[in-house]
PDB file of C-alpha atoms in Angstrom:
ATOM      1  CA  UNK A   1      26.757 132.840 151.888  1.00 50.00           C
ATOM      2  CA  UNK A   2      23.705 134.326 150.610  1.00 55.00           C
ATOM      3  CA  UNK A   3      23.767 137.060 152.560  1.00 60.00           C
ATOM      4  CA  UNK A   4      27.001 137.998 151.586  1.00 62.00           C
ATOM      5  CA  UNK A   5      25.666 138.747 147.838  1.00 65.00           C
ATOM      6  CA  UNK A   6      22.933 140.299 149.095  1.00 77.00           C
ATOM      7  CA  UNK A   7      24.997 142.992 150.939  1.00 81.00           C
ATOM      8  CA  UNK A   8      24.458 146.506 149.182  1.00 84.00           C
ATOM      9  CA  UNK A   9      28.528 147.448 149.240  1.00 85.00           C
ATOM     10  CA  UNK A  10      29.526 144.359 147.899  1.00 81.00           C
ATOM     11  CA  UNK A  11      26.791 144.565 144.775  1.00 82.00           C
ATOM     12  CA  UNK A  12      28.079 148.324 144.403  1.00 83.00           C
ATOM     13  CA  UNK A  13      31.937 147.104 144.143  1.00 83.00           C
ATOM     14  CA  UNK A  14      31.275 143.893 141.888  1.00 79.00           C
ATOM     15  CA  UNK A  15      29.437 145.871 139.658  1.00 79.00           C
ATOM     16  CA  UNK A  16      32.181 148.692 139.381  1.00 83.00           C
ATOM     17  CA  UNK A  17      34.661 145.971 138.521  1.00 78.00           C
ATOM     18  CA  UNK A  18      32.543 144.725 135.870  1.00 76.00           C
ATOM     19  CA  UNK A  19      32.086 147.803 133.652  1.00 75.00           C
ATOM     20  CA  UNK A  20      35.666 148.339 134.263  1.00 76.00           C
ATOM     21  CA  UNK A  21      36.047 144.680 132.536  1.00 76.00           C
ATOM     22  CA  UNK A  22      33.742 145.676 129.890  1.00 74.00           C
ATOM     23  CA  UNK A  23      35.085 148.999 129.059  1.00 69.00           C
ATOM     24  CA  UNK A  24      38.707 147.506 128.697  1.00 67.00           C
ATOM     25  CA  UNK A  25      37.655 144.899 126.486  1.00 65.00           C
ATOM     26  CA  UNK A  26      35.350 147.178 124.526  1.00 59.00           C
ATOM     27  CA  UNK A  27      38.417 149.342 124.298  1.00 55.00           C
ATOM     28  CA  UNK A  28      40.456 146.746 122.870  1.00 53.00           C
ATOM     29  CA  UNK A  29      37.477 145.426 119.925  1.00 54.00           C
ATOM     30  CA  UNK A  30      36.201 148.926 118.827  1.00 58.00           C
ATOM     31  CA  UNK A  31      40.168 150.153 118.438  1.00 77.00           C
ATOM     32  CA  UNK A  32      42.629 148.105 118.480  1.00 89.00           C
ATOM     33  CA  UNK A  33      44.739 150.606 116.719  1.00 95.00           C
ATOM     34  CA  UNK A  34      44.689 153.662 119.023  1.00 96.00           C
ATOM     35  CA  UNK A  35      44.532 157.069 117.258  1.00 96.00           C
ATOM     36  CA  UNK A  36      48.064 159.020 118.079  1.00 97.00           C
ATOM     37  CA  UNK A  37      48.340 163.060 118.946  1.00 97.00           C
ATOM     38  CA  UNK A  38      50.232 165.255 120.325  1.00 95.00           C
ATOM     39  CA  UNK A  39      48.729 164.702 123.440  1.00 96.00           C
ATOM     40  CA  UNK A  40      48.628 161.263 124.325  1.00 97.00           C
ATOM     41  CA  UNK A  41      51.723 160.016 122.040  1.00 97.00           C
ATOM     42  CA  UNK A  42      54.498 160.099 124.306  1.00 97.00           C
ATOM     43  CA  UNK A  43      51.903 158.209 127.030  1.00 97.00           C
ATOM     44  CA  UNK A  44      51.257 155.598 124.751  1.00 97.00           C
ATOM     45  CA  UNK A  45      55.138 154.642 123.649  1.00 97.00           C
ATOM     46  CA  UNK A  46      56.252 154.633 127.187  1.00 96.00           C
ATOM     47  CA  UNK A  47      53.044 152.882 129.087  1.00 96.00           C
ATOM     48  CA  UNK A  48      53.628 149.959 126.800  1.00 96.00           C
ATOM     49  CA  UNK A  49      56.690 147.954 126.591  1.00 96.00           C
ATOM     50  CA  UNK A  50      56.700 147.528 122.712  1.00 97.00           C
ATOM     51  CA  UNK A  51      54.409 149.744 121.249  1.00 98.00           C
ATOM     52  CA  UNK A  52      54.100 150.232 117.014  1.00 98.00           C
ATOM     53  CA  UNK A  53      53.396 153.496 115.393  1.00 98.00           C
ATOM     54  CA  UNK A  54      51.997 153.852 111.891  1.00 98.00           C
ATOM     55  CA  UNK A  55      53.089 157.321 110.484  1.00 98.00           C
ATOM     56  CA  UNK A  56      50.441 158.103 108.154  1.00 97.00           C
ATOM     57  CA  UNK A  57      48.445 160.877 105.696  1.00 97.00           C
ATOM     58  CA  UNK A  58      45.252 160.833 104.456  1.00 95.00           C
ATOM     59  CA  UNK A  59      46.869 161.872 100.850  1.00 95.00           C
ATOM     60  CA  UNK A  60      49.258 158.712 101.145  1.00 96.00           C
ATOM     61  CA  UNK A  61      47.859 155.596  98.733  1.00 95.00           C
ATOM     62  CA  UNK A  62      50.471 153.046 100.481  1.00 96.00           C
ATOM     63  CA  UNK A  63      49.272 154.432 103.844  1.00 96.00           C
ATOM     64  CA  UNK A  64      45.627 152.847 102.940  1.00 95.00           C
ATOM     65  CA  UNK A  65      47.262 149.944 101.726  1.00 95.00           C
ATOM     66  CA  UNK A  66      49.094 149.372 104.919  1.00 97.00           C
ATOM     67  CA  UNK A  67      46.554 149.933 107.445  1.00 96.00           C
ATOM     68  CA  UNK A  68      44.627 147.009 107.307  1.00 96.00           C
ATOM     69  CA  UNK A  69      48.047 145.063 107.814  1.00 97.00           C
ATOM     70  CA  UNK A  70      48.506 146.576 110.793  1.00 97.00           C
ATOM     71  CA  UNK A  71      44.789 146.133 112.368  1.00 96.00           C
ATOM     72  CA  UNK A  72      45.700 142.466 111.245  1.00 96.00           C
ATOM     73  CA  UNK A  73      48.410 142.356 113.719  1.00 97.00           C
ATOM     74  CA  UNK A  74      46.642 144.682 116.227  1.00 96.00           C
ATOM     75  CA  UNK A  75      44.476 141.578 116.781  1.00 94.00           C
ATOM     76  CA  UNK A  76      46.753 138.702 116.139  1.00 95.00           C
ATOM     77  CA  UNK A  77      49.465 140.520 119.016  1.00 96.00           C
ATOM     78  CA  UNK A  78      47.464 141.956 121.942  1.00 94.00           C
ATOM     79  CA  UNK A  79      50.240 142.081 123.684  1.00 95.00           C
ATOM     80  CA  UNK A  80      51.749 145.040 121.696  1.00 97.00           C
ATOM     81  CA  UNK A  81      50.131 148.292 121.489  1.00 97.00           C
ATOM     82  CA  UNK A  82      49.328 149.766 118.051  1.00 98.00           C
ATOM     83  CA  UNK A  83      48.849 153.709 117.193  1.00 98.00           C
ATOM     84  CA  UNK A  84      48.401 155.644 114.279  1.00 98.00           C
ATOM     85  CA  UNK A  85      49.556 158.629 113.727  1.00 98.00           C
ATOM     86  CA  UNK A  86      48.491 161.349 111.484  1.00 98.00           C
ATOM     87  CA  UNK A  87      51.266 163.415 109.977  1.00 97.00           C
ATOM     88  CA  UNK A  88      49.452 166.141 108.606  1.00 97.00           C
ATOM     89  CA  UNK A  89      48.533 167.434 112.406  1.00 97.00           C
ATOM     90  CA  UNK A  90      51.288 166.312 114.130  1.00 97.00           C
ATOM     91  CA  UNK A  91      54.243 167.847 112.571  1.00 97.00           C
ATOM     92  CA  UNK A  92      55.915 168.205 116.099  1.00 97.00           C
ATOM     93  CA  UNK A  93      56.294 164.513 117.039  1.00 97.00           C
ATOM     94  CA  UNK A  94      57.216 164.097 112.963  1.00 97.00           C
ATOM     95  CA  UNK A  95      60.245 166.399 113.079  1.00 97.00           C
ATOM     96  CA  UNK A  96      61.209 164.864 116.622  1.00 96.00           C
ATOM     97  CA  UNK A  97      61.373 161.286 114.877  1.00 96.00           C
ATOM     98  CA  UNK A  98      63.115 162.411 111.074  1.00 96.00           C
ATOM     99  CA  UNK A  99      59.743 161.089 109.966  1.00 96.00           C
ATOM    100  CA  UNK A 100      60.623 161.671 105.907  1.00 95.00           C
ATOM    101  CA  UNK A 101      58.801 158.861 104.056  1.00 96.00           C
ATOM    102  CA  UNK A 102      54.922 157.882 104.544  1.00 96.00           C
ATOM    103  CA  UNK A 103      53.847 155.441 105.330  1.00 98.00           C
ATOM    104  CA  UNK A 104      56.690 154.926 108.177  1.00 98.00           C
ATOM    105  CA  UNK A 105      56.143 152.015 110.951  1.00 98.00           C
ATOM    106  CA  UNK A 106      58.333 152.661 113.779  1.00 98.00           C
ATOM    107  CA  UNK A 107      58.842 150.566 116.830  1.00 98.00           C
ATOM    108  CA  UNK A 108      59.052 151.268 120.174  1.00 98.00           C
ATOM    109  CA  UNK A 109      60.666 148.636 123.166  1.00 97.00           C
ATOM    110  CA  UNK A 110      60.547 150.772 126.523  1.00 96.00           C
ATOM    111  CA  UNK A 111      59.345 154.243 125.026  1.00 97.00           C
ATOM    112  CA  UNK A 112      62.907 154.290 123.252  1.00 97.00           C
ATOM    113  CA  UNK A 113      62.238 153.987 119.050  1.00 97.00           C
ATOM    114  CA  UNK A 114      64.312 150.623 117.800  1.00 97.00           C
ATOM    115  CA  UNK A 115      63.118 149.753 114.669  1.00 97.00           C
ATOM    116  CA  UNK A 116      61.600 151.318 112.012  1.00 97.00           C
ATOM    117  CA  UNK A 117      60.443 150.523 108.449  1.00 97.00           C
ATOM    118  CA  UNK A 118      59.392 152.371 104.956  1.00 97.00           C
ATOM    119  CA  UNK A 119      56.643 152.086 103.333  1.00 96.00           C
ATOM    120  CA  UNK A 120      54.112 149.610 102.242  1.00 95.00           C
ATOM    121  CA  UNK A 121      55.254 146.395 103.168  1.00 96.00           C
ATOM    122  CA  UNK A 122      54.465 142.738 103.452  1.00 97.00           C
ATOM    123  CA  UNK A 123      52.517 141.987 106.906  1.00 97.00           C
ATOM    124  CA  UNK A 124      55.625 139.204 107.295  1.00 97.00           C
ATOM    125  CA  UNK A 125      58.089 141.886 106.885  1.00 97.00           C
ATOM    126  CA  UNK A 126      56.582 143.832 110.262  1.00 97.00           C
ATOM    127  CA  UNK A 127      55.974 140.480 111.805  1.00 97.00           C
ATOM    128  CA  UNK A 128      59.214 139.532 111.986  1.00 97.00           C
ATOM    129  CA  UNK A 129      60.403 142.649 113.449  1.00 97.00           C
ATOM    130  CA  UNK A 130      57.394 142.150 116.240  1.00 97.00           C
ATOM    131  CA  UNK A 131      58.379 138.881 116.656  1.00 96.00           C
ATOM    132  CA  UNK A 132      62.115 139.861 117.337  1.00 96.00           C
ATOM    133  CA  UNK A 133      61.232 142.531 119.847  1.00 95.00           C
ATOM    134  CA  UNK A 134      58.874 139.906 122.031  1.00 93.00           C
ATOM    135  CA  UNK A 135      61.916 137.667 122.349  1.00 89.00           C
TER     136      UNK A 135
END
C-alpha cells in the first residue's frame, strides 16, 4: 500500500486533481457573481441550467442597491449561476434582450430567457422566481 503513494505518477495525478479542487472552489468564494461580456455571456446562460443575469450601470443608484441582494442569493443557491452584466459596454447583448430599464434581473432555464424582473426589488421577490424555476 505504501508503495503505491510513493509512486511518482500517482503523486503527479493526485496533486493535479487537487488544485483543480481548489481552483473551483476558490472560483466559487472570490466570485460568486461572475462578471458578464460579450464574450463569455452566451457560454454562461447555456452551460448552466438556470442561470440569473443582473443588467446593470455604474450610473444606476437601484443597481447598487440590488447587488448585494443578489451576492446574497449567489451564496444561499449554488446551484444557480449568477452574472452581472454591465450595460454601458455591452450594448449588443442589451438590444438582443429589449433590455430598457436598469437594474433588469433576467432569468435563464436552458440558455432560453423565462423570467425577468424591473428594478430594485425585495430579495423575496427574486427568490420566489428562483425557487419556481428549481422545481
Amino acid at each position: 500500500m505504501n508503495d503505491e503513494l510513493n509512486d511518482p505518477e500517482l503523486q503527479k495525478i493526485l496533486s493535479k486533481k487537487a488544485n483543480q479542487i481548489l481552483n473551483s472552489l476558490k472560483e466559487k468564494v472570490e466570485e460568486p457573481v461572475k462578471h458578464l461580456n460579450s464574450k463569455n455571456f452566451e457560454e454562461f446562460i447555456t452551460k448552466n441550467k438556470i442561470a440569473v443575469v443582473d443588467f446593470w450601470a455604474e450610473w444606476c443608484a437601484p443597481c447598487f442597491i440590488l447587488a448585494p441582494i443578489i451576492e446574497e442569493l449567489a451564496n444561499d443557491y449554488p446551484q444557480v449561476a449568477f452574472g452581472k452584466l454591465n450595460t454601458e459596454e455591452n450594448q449588443d447583448i442589451v438590444m438582443r434582450y429589449g433590455i430598457m430599464s436598469l437594474p433588469t434581473v433576467m432569468l435563464f432555464k436552458n440558455g432560453e430567457p423565462v423570467d425577468q424582473i424591473l428594478g430594485a426589488v425585495p430579495r423575496e421577490e427574486i427568490e420566489v422566481r428562483i425557487k419556481a424555476l428549481l422545481e
